[in-house]
Coordinates of C-alpha atoms and ligand atoms in Angstrom, one line a residue:
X1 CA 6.9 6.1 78.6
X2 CA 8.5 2.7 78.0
X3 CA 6.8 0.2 75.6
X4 CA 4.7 -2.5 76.7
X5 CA 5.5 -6.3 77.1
X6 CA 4.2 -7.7 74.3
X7 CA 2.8 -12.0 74.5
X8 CA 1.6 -13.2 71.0
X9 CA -1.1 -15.8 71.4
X10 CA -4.0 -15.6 73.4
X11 CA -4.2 -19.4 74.3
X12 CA -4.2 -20.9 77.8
X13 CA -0.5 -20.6 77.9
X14 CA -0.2 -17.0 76.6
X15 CA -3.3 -15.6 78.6
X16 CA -2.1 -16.9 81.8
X17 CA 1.6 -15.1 80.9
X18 CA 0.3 -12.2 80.3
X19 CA -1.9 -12.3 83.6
X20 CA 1.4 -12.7 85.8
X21 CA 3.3 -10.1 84.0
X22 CA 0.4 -7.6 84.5
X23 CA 0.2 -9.0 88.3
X24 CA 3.9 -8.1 88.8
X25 CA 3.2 -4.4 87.8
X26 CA 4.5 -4.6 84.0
X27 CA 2.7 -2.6 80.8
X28 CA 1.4 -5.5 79.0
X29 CA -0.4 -6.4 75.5
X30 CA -1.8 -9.4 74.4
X31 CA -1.8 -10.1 70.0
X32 CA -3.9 -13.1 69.0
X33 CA -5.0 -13.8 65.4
X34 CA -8.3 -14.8 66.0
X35 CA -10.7 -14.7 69.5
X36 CA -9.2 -15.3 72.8
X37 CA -8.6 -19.2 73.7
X38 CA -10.1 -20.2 70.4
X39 CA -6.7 -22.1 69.5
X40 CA -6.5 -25.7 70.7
X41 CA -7.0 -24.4 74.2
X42 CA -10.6 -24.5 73.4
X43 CA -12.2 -28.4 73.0
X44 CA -9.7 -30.1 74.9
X45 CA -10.4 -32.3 78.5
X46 CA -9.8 -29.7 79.9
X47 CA -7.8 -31.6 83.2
X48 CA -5.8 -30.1 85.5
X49 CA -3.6 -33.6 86.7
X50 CA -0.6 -34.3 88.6
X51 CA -0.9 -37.8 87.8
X52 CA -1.3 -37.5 84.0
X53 CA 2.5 -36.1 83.6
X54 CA 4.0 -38.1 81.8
X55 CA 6.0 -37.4 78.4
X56 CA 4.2 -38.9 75.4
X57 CA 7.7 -40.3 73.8
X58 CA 7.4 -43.2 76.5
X59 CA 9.4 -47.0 76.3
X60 CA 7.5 -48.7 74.5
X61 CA 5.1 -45.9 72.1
X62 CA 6.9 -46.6 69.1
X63 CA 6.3 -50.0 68.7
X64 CA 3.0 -48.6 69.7
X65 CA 2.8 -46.1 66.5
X66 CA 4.3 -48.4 63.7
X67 CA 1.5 -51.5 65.0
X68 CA -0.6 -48.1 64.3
X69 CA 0.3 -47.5 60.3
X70 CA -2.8 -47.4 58.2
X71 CA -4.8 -48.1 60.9
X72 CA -6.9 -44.7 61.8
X73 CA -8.7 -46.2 64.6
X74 CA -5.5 -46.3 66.3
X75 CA -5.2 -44.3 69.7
X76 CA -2.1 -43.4 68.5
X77 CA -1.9 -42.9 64.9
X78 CA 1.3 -42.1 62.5
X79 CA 0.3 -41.0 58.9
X80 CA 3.9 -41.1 57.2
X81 CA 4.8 -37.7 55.2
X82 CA 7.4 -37.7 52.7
X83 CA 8.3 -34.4 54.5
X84 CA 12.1 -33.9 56.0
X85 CA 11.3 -32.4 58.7
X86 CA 8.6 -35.3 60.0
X87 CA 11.2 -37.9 59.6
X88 CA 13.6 -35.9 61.8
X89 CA 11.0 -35.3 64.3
X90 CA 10.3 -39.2 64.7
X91 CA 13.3 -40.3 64.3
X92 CA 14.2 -37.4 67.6
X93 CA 10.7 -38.8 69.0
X94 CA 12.3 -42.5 68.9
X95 CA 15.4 -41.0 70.8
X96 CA 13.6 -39.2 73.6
X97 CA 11.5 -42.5 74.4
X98 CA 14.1 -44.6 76.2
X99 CA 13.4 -45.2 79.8
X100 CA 16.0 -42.7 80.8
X101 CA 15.0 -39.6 79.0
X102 CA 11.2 -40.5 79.9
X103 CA 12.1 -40.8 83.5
X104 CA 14.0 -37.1 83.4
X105 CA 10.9 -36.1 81.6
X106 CA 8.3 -37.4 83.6
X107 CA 10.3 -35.7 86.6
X108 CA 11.3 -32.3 85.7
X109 CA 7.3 -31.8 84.7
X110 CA 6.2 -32.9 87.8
X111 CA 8.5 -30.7 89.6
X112 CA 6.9 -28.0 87.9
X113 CA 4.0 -29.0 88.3
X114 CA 4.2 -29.3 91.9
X115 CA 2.6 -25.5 92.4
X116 CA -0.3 -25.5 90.3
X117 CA -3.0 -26.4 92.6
X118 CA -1.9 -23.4 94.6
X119 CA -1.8 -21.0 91.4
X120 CA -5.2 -22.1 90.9
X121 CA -6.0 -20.9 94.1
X122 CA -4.1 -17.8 94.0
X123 CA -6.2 -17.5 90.4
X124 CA -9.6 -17.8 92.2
X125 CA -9.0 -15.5 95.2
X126 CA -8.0 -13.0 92.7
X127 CA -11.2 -13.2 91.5
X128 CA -10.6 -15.1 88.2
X129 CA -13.4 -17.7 87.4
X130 CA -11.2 -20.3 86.8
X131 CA -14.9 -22.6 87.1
X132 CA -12.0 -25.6 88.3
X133 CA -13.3 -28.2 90.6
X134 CA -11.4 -31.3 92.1
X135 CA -13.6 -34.6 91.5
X136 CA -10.8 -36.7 91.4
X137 CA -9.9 -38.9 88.6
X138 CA -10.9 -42.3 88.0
X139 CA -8.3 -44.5 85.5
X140 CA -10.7 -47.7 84.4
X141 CA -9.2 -50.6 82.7
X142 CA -10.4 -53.7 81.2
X143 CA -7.6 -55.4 82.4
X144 CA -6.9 -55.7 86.3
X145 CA -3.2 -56.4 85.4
X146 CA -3.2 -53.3 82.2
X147 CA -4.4 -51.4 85.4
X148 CA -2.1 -52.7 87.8
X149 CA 1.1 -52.4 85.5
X150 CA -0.1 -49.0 85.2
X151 CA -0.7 -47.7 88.8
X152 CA 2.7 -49.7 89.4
X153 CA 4.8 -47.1 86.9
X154 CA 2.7 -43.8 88.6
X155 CA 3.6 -45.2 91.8
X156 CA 7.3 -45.1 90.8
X157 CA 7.4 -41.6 88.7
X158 CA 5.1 -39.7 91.4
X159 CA 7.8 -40.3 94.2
X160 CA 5.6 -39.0 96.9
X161 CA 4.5 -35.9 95.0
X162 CA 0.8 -36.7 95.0
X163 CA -1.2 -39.5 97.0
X164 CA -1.9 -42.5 95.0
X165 CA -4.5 -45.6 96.1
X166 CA -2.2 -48.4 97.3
X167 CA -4.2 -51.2 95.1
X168 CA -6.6 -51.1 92.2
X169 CA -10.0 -52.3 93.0
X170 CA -10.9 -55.3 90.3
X171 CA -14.0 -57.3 89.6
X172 CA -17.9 -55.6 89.9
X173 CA -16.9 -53.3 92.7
X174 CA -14.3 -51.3 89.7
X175 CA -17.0 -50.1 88.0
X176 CA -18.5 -48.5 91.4
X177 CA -15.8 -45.5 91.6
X178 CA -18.0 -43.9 88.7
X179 CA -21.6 -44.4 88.3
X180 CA -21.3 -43.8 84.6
X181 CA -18.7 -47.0 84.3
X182 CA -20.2 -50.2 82.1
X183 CA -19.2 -54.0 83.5
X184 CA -16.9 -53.9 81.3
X185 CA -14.7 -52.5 83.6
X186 CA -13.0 -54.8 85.3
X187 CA -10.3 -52.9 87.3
X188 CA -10.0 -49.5 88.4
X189 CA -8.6 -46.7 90.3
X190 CA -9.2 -43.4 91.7
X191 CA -6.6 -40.6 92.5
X192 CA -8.6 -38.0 94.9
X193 CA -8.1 -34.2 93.9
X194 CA -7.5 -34.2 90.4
X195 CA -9.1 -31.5 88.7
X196 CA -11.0 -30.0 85.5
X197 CA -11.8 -27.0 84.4
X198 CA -14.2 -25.6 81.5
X199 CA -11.8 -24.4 79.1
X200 CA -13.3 -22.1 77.0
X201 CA -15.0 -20.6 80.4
X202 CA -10.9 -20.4 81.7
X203 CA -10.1 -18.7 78.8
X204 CA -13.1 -16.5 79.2
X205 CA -12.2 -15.5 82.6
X206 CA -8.4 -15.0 81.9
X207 CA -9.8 -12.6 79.4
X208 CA -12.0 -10.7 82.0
X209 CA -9.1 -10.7 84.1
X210 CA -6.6 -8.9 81.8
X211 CA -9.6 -6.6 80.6
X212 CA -9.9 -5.2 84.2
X213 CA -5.8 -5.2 85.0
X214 CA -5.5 -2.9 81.9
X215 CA -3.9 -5.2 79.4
X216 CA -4.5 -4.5 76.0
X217 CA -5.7 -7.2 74.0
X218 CA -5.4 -6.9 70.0
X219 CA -7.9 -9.6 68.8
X220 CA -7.9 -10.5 64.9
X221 CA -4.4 -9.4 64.8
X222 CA -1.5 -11.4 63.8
X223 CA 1.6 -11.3 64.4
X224 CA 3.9 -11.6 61.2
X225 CA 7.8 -11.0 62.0
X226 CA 9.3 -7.9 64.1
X227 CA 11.7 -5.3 64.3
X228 CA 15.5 -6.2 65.5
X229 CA 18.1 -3.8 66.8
X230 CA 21.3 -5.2 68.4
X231 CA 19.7 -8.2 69.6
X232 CA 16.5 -7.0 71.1
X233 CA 12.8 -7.0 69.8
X234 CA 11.7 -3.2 69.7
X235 CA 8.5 -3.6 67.9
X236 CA 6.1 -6.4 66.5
X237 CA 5.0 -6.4 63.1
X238 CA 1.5 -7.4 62.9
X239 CA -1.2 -7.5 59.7
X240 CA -2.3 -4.6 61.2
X241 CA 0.5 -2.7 62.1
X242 CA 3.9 -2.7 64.4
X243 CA 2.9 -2.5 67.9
X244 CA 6.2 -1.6 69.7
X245 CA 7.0 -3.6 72.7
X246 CA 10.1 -3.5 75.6
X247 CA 10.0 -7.3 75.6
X248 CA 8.1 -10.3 73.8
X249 CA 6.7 -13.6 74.6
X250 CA 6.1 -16.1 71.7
X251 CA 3.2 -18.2 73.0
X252 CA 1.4 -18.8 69.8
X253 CA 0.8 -22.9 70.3
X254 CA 1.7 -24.5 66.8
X255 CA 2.2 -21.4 64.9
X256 CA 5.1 -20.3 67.6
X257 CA 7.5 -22.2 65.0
X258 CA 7.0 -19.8 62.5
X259 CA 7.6 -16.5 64.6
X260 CA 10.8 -18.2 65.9
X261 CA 11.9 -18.4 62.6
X262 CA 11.3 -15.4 61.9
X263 CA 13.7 -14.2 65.0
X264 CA 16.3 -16.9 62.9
X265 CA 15.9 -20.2 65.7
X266 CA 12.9 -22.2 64.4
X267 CA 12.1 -24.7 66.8
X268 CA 11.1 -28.5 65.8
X269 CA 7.2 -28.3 66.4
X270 CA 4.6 -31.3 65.1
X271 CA 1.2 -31.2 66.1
X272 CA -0.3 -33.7 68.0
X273 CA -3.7 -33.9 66.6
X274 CA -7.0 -35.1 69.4
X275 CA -10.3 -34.9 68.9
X276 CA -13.1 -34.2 71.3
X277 CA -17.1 -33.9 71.4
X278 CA -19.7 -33.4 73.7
X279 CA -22.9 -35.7 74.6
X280 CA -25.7 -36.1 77.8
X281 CA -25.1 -39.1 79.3
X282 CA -27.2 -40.9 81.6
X283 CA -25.6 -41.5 84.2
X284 CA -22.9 -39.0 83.3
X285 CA -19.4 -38.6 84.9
X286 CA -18.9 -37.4 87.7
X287 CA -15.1 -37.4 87.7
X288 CA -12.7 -36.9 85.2
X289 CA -12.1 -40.8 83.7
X290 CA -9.0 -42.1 82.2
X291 CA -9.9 -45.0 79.7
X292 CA -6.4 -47.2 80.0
X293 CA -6.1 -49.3 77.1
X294 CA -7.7 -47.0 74.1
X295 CA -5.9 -44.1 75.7
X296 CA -9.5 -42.1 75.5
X297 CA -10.9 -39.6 78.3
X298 CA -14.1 -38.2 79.4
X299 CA -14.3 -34.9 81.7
X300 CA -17.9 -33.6 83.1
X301 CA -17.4 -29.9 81.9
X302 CA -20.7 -27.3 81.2
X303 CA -23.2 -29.9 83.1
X304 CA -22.1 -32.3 79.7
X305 CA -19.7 -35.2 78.8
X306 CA -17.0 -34.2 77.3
X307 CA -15.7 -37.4 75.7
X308 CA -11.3 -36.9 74.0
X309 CA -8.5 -38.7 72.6
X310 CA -6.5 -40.2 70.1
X311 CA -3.1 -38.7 68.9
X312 CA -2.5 -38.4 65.5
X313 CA 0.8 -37.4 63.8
X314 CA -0.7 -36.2 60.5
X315 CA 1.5 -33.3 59.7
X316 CA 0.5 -29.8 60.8
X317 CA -3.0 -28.7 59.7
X318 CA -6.7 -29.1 61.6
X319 CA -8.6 -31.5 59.2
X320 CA -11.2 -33.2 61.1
X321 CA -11.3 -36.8 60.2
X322 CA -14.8 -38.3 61.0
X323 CA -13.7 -41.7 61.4
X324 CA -11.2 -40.9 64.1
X325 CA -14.3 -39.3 65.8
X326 CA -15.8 -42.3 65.5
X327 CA -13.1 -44.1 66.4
X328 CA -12.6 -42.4 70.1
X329 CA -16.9 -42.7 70.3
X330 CA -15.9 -46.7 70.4
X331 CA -13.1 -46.5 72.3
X332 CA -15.5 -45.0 75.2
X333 CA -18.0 -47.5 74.6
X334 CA -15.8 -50.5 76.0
X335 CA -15.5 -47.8 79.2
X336 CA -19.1 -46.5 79.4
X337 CA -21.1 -49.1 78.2
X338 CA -23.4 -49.0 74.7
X339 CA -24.4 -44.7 74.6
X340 CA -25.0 -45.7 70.6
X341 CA -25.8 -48.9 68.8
X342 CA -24.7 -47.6 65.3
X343 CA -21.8 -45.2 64.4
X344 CA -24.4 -43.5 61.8
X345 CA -25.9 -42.1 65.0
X346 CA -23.5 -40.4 66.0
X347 CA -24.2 -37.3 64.0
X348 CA -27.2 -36.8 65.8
X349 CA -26.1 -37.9 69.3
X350 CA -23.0 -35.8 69.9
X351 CA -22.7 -32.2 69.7
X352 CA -19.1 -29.8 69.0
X353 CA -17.3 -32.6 66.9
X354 CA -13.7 -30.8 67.3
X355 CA -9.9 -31.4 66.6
X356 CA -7.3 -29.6 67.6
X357 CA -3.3 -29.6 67.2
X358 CA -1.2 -30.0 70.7
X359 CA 2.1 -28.4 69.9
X360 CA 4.8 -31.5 70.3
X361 CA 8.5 -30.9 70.2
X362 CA 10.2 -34.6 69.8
X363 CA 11.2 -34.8 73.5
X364 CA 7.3 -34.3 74.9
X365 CA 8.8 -31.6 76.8
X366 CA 7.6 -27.7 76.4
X367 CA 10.4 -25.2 75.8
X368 CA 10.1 -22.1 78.3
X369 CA 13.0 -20.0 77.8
X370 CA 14.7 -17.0 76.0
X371 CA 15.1 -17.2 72.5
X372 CA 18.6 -17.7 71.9
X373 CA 20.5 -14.6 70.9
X374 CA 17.9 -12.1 72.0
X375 CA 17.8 -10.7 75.3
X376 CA 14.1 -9.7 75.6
X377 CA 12.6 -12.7 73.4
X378 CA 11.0 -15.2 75.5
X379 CA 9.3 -18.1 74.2
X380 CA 7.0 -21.0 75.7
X381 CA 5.5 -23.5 73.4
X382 CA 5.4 -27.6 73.2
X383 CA 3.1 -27.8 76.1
X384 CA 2.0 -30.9 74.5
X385 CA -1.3 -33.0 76.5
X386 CA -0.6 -30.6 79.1
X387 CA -0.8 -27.3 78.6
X388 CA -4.0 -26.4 80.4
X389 CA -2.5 -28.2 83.8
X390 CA 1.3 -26.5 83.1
X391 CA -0.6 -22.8 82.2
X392 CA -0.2 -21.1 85.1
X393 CA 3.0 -22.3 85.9
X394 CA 4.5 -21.9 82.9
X395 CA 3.1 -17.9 83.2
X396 CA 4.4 -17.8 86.4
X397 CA 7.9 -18.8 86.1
X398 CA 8.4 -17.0 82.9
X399 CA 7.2 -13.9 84.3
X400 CA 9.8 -14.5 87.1
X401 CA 12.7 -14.7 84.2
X402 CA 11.2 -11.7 82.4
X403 CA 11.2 -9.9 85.6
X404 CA 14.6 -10.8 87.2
X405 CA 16.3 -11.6 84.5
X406 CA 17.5 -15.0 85.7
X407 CA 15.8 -18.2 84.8
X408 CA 14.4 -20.4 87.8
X409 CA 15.9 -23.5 88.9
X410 CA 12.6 -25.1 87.8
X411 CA 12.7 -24.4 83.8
X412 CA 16.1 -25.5 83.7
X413 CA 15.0 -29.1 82.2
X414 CA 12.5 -26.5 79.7
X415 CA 15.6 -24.5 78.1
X416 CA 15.5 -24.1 74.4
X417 CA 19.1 -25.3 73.7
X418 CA 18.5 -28.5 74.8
X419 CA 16.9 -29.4 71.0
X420 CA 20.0 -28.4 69.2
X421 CA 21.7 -31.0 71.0
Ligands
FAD501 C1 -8.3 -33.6 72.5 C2 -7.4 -32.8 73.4 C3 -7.5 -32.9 74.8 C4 -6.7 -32.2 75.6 N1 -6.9 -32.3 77.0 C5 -6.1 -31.6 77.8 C6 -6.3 -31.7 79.2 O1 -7.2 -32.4 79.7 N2 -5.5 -31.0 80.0 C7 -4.4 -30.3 79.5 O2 -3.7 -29.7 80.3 N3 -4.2 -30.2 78.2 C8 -5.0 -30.8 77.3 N4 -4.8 -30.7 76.0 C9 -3.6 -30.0 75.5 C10 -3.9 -28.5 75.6 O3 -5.1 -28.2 74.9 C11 -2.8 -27.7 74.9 O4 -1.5 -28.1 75.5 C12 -2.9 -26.2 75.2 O5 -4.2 -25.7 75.0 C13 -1.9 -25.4 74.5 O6 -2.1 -24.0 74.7 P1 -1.3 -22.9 73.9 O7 -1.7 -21.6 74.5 O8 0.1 -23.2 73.8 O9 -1.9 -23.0 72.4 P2 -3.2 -22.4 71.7 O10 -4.4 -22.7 72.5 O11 -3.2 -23.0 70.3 O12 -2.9 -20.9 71.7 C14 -2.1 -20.3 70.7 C15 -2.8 -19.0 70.3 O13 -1.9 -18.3 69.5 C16 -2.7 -17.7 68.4 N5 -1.7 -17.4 67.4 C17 -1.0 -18.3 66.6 N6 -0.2 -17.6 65.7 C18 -0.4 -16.3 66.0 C19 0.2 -15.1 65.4 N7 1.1 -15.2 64.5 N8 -0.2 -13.9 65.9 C20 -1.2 -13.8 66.9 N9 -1.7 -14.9 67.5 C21 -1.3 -16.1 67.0 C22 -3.7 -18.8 68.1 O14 -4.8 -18.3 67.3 C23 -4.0 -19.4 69.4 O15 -5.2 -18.8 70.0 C24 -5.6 -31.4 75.1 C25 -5.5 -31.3 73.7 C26 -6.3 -32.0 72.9 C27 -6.2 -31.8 71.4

């Protein structure tokens, strides 16, 4: 009997691995340290976007995070650390956000993101409840020219890939795309077919999924190093045990850098820290809505508002700050109108106050790809803003390289050695 494929982490990225591996025939177990999806795939927006795919190291964001310095109502905020491996990050970050690399970016994750819609599909007809539906996505501005500027650079990095209005619509009529828009809104546009799931219900279902394919899943089990011979992975040392395994994906969000390291190629994660919460609004939502200039989101998910946003380069742990909860409940407020006269309400108002850490590698790209110097080590990781949207396809091509042996065309721009460059 030959040992199973073995994916460590049971987030949104390593779920829907280890759902193609067991769909193409292979012996597969899934090791997560705590519940299924209860990582940072649980509170997030949970949008599944073609039009949202852009690297975060844009032109333009570090200007952006220095105006941000000791200022923690910031969309973006930069907490220095007097910490090596920060200053390296940023100082790669700072690289990685010239128009050139952005435009690669921006590209090679679109072209991989090109399939998603149809894995979705592909998920549902298998009987996964994936509970995603296509509303469409409305991006309100303040600003008619913030909006046009920014419908302008989508138009130019979609190239074709997904339909985009031809103007914004400014003035009274903006705030008609949503019914839950305030007058403040004074420009706005919709992109038809964008989606959004539940994430905690995706996860849920993945789980189900794997449950009736067979796969094993070791909950409350972590993964703390493994067992080498020649090259190859035979067996994963967990808390609990080894579990032996005939190949290995590392899929473990932020705590992926620490298992790499372990296999001797540590890999240069930050988390991107976001917060989220939940409130009834009336009117809610009824599309996912971008809000442009605070950089803050709002996604109808469980018959609720789920209201996001902020990224905040704190160094890697999950301390909840309040005020940056407070800070993305007045970002929405410009967006949504007045939901709450007095930030002391708040505690009362919103339910699930959350913050999680979106793994960030200083290009904004994820790595999917063989660990170097192992030839049944797979990682992927760094899925950044986007992980939920790239999931499946991430899943899906990896499985292909784990299967064939040969990495796709598509996950060349997502090879590990590109960050020892
Ligand atoms: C506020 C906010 C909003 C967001 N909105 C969106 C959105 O709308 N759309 C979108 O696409 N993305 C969004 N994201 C990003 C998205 O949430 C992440 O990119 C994605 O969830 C990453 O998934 P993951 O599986 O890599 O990580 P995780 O969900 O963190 O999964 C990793 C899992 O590995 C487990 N693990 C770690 N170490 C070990 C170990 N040693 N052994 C065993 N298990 C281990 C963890 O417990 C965890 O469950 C958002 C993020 C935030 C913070």
């Amino acid at each position: 009997m030959t040992a199973p494929v073995v994916v460590l982490g049971g987030g949104v990225v390593g779920l829907c691995t280890a759902y193609y591996l067991a769909e193409a025939g292979l012996d597969v177990e899934v090791v997560e340290r705590r519940g299924l999806g209860s990582g940072v795939s649980r509170g997030n927006a949970g949008w599944i976007c073609l039009s949202h795919s852009t690297p975060v190291p844009a032109p333009g964001v570090v200007r952006y995070a220095l105006r941000s310095l000791g200022r923690p109502d910031s969309p973006l905020y930069l907490r220095p650390l007097p910490d090596p491996a920060f200053v390296r990050w940023l100082w790669r970050f700072w690289r990685s956000s010239t128009p050139a690399v952005f435009r690669r970016g921006y590209a090679a994750i679109a072209e991989l993101n090109r399939t998603t819609f149809d894995l979705f599909d592909g998920l549902r007809e298998a009987g996964v409840d994936t509970t995603l539906t296509r509303p469409g996505m409305v991006h309100a501005f303040l600003s008619p020219a913030e909006a046009r500027h920014h419908l302008a650079v989508q138009r130019e990095m979609a190239d074709g890939r997904y339909p985009l209005p031809d103007d914004v619509t400014t003035g009274a009529e903006a705030r008609l795309l949503d019914d839950a828009l305030s007058p403040g809104v004074r420009a706005a546009y919709l992109v038809e077919g964008e989606g959004v799931v539940d994430p905690e219900a995706f996860a849920h279902g993945l789980g189900q999924a794997l449950a009736a394919a067979g796969v094993k899943v070791h909950e409350n089990t972590e993964a703390v190093g493994f067992r080498n011979a020649g090259g190859q992975v035979t067996a994963i040392r967990t808390d609990l045990g080894e579990i032996p395994c005939s190949s290995v994906v590392i899929a473990a969000g932020m705590r992926s850098m620490r298992l790499l390291g372990a296999l001797g190629h540590p890999l240069p994660l930050q988390a991107g820290k976001g917060y989220s919460f939940s409130v009834d609004l009336d009117p809610a939502p009824r599309h996912t809505l971008y809000f442009g200039e605070r950089r803050a989101v709002a996604s109808p998910i469980g018959g609720t508002t789920r209201i996001g946003g902020t990224m905040e380069l704190s160094g890697n742990n999950n301390r909840l700050d309040w005020r940056r909860v407070v800070a993305v409940a007045l970002a929405s407020r410009h967006y949504l109108g007045r939901w709450f006269d007095d930030p002391d309400d708040l505690v009362g108002l919103i339910r699930d106050p959350w913050v999680g850490g979106r793994p960030f590698l200083p290009d904004g790209l994820p790595v999917i790809d063989r660990v170097p110097g192992h030839t049944n080590a797979y990682v992927a990781t760094g899925h950044g803003m986007l992980g939920v949207t790239l999931g499946p396809v991430t899943g899906h091509r990896l499985t292909e390289y784990v299967v064939t042996g040969r990495r796709p065309a598509t996950l060349e721009p997502f090879r590990f050695d590109r960050l020892r460059r």
